[in-house]
Short mmCIF file of C-alpha atoms in Angstrom, two decimals:
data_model
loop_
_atom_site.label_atom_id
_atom_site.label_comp_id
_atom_site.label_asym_id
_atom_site.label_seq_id
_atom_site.Cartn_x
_atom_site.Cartn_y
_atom_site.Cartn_z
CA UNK A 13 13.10 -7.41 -0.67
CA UNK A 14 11.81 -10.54 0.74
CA UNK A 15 12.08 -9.28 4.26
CA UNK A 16 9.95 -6.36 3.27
CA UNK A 17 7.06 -7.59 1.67
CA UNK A 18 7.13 -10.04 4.88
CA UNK A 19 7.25 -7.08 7.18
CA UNK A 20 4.31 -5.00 5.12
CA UNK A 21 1.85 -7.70 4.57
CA UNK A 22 2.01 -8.77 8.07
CA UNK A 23 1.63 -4.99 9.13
CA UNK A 24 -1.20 -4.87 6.30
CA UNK A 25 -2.99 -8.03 8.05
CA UNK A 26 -4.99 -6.14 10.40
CA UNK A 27 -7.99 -3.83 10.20
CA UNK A 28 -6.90 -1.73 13.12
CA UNK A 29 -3.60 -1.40 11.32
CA UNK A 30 -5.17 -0.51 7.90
CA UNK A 31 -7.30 2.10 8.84
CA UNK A 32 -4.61 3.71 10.41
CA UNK A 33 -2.78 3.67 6.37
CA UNK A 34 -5.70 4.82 5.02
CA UNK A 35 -6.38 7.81 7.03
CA UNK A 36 -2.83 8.70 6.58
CA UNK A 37 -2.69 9.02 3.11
CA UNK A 38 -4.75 11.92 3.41
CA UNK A 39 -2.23 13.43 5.54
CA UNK A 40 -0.21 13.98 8.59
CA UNK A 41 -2.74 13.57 11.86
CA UNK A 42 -1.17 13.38 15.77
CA UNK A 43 -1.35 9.87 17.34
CA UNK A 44 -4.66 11.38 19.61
CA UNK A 45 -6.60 11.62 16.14
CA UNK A 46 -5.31 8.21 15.13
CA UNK A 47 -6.36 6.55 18.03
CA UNK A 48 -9.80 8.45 18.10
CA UNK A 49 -11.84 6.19 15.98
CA UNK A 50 -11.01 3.07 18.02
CA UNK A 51 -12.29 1.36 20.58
CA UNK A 52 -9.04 0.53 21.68
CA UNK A 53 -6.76 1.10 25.09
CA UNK A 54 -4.22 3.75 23.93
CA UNK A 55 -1.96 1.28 24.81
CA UNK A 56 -3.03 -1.73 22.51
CA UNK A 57 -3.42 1.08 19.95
CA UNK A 58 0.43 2.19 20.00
CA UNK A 59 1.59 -1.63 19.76
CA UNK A 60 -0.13 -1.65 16.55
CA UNK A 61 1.74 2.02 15.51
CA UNK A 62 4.64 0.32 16.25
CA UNK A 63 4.28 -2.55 14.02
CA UNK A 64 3.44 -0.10 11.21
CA UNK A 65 7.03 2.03 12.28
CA UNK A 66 9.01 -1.20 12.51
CA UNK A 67 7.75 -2.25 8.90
CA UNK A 68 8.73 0.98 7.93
CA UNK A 69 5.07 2.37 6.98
CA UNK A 70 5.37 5.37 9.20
CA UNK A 71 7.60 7.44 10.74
CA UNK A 72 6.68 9.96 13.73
CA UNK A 73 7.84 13.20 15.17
CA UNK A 74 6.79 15.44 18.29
CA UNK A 75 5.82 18.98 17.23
CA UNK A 76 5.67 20.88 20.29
CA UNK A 77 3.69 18.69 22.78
CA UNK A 78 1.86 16.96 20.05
CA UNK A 79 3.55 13.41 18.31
CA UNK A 80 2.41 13.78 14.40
CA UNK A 81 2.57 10.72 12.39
CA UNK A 82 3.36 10.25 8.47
CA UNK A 83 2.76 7.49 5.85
CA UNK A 84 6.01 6.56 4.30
CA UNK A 85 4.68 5.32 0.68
CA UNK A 86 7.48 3.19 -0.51
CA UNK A 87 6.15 0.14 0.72
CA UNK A 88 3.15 0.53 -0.45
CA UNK A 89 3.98 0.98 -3.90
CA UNK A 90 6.89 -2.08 -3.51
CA UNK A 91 4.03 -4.46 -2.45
CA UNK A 92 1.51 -2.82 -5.16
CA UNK A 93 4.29 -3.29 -7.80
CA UNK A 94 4.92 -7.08 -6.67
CA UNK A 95 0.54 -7.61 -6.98
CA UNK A 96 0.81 -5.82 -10.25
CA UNK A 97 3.55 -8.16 -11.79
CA UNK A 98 1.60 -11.05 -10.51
CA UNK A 99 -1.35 -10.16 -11.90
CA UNK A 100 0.19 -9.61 -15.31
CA UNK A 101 1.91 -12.79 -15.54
CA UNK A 102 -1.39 -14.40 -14.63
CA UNK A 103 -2.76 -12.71 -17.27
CA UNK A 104 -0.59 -13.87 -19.64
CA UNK A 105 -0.18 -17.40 -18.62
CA UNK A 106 -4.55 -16.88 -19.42
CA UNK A 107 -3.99 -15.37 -22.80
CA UNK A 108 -1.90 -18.19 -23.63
CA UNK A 109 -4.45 -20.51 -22.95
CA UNK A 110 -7.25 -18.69 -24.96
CA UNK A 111 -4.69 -18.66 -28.04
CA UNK A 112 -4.06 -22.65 -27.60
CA UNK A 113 -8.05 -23.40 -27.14
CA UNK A 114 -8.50 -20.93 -30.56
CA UNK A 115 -6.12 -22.87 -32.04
CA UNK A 116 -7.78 -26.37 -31.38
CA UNK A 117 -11.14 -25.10 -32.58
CA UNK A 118 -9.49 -23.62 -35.70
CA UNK A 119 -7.98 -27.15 -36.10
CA UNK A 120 -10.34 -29.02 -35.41
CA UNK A 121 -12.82 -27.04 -38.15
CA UNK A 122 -9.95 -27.90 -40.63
CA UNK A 123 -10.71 -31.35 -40.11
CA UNK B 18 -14.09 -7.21 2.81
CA UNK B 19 -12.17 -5.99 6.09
CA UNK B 20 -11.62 -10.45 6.60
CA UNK B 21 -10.71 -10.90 2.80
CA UNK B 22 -7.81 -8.28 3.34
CA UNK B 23 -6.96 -9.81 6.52
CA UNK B 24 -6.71 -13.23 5.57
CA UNK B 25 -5.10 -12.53 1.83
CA UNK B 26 -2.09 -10.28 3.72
CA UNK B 27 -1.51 -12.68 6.43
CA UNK B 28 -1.34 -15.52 3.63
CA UNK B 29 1.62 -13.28 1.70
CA UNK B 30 3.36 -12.48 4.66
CA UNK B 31 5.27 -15.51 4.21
CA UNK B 32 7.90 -16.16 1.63
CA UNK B 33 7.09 -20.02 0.86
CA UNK B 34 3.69 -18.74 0.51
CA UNK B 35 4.43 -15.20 -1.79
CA UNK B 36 6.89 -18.84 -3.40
CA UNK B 37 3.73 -20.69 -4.15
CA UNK B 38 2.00 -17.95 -6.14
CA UNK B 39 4.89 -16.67 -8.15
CA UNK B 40 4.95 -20.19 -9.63
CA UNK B 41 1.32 -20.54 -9.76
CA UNK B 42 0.39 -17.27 -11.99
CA UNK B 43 2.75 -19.50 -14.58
CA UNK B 44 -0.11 -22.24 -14.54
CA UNK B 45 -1.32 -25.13 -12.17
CA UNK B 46 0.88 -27.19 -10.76
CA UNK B 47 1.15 -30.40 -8.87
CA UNK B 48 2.05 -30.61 -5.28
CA UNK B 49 4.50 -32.25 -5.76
CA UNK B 50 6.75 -29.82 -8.14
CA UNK B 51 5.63 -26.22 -5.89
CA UNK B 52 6.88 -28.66 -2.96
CA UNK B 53 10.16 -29.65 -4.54
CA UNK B 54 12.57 -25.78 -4.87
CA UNK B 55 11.56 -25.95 -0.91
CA UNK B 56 13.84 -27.26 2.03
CA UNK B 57 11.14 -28.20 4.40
CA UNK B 58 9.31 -31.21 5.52
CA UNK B 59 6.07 -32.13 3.20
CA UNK B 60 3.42 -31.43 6.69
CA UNK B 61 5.30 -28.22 6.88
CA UNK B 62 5.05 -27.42 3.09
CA UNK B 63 1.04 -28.45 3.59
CA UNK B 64 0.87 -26.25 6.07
CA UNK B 65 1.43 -23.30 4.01
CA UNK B 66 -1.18 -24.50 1.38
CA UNK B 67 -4.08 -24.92 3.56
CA UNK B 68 -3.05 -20.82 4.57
CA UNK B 69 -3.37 -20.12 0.88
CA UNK B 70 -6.50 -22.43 0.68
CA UNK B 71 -8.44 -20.48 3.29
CA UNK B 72 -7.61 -17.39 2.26
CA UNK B 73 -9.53 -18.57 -0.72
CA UNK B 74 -5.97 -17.57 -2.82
CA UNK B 75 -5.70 -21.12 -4.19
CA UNK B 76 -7.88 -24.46 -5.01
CA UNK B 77 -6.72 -28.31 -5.63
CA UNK B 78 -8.50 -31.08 -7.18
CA UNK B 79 -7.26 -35.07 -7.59
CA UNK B 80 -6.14 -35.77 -11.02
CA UNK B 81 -5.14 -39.49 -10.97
CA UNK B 82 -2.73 -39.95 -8.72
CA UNK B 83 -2.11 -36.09 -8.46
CA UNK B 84 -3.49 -33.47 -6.87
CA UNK B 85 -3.10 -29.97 -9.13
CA UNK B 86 -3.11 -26.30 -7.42
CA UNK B 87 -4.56 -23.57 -9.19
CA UNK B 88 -4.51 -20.30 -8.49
CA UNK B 89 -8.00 -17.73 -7.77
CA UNK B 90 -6.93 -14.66 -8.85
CA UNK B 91 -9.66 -12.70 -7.60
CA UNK B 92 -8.22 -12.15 -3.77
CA UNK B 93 -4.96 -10.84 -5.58
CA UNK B 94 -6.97 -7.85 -7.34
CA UNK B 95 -9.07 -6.92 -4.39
CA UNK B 96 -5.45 -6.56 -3.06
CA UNK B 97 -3.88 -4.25 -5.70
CA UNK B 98 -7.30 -2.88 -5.93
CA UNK B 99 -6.72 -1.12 -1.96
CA UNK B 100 -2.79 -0.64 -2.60
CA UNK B 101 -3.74 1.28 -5.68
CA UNK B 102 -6.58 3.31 -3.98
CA UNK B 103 -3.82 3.95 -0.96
CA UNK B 104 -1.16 5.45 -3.43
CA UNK B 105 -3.86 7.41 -5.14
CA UNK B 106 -5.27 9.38 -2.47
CA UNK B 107 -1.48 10.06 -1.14
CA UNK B 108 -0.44 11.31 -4.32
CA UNK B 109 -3.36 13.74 -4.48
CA UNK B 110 -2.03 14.74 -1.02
CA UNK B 111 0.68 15.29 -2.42
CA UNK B 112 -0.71 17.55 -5.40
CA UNK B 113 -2.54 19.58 -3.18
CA UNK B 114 0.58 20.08 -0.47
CA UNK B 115 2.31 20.98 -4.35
CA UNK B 116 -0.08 23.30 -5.56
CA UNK B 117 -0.32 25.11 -1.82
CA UNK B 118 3.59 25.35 -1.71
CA UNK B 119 3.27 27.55 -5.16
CA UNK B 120 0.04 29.14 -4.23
CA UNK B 121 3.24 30.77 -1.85
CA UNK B 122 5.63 31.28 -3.76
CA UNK B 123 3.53 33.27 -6.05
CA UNK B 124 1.82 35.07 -3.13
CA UNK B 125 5.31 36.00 -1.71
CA UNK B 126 6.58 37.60 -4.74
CA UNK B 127 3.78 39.82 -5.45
CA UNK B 128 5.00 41.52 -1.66
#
């Protein structure tokens, strides 16, 4: 678990890298279509593929004389679910704190 | 945006770090105690809180003798905010690839 979120926010730390993900979730594209949009030596651009295979983001397959590339969604919803549960307990830990300051100002009206 | 993204998944690509806000979310916290469950050198430990600092994930201020960590929440929702957008598009993907398969089905058995 550890290893993972380690492995996807470091593959998540890069623009490049990111826009890659989010064109992805829209669907399959080959790498020539990936690598389109940036200005980028195909070469530079397939290091940065590869960090996204080795954290386990995408996987890849040739189709005939074409290499298609797919998101793998797991790890984004692993990291989204680790964000969400920090969010909530941050949350809480806040509501708490509301409570105790309502309390106080009830108290101290008492007096 | 693009640097906010970068900066907030290169700070939780570290477990110390991902450490540091787990305990935070619970409250502030001295330097001291998020220091102590760790088996590294106090520089080192710094280290990783200047990361968080610039990423804008955390703040400290001298209380006394202390100097308390909270946590800014804000970078951690922009976060869950793109995950979330991510795993939302895919799964309409997904529907449509869904919908498409049966558009099939019920195509082939009117032949």
């Amino acid at each position: 678990m550890a290893n993972h979120l380690d492995s996807f926010f470091g593959a998540m730390a890069d623009p490049t890298r990111r826009a890659v993900i989010e064109r992805l979730v829209g669907g399959p594209a080959p790498v020539s279509e990936l690598h389109a949009p940036h200005d980028m030596a195909l070469p530079s651009f397939l290091k940065h593929l590869r960090k996204l295979e080795s954290a386990g983001l995408i996987r890849s397959e040739k189709q005939g004389r074409v290499r298609m590339v797919h998101i793998e969604a797991a790890p984004l919803a692993e990291a989204e679910h680790w964000l969400a549960r920090q969010r909530r307990l941050w949350e809480e830990q806040t509501d708490r704190l509301e409570s105790f300051a309502k309390s106080l100002d009830v108290a101290s009206k008492k007096d």
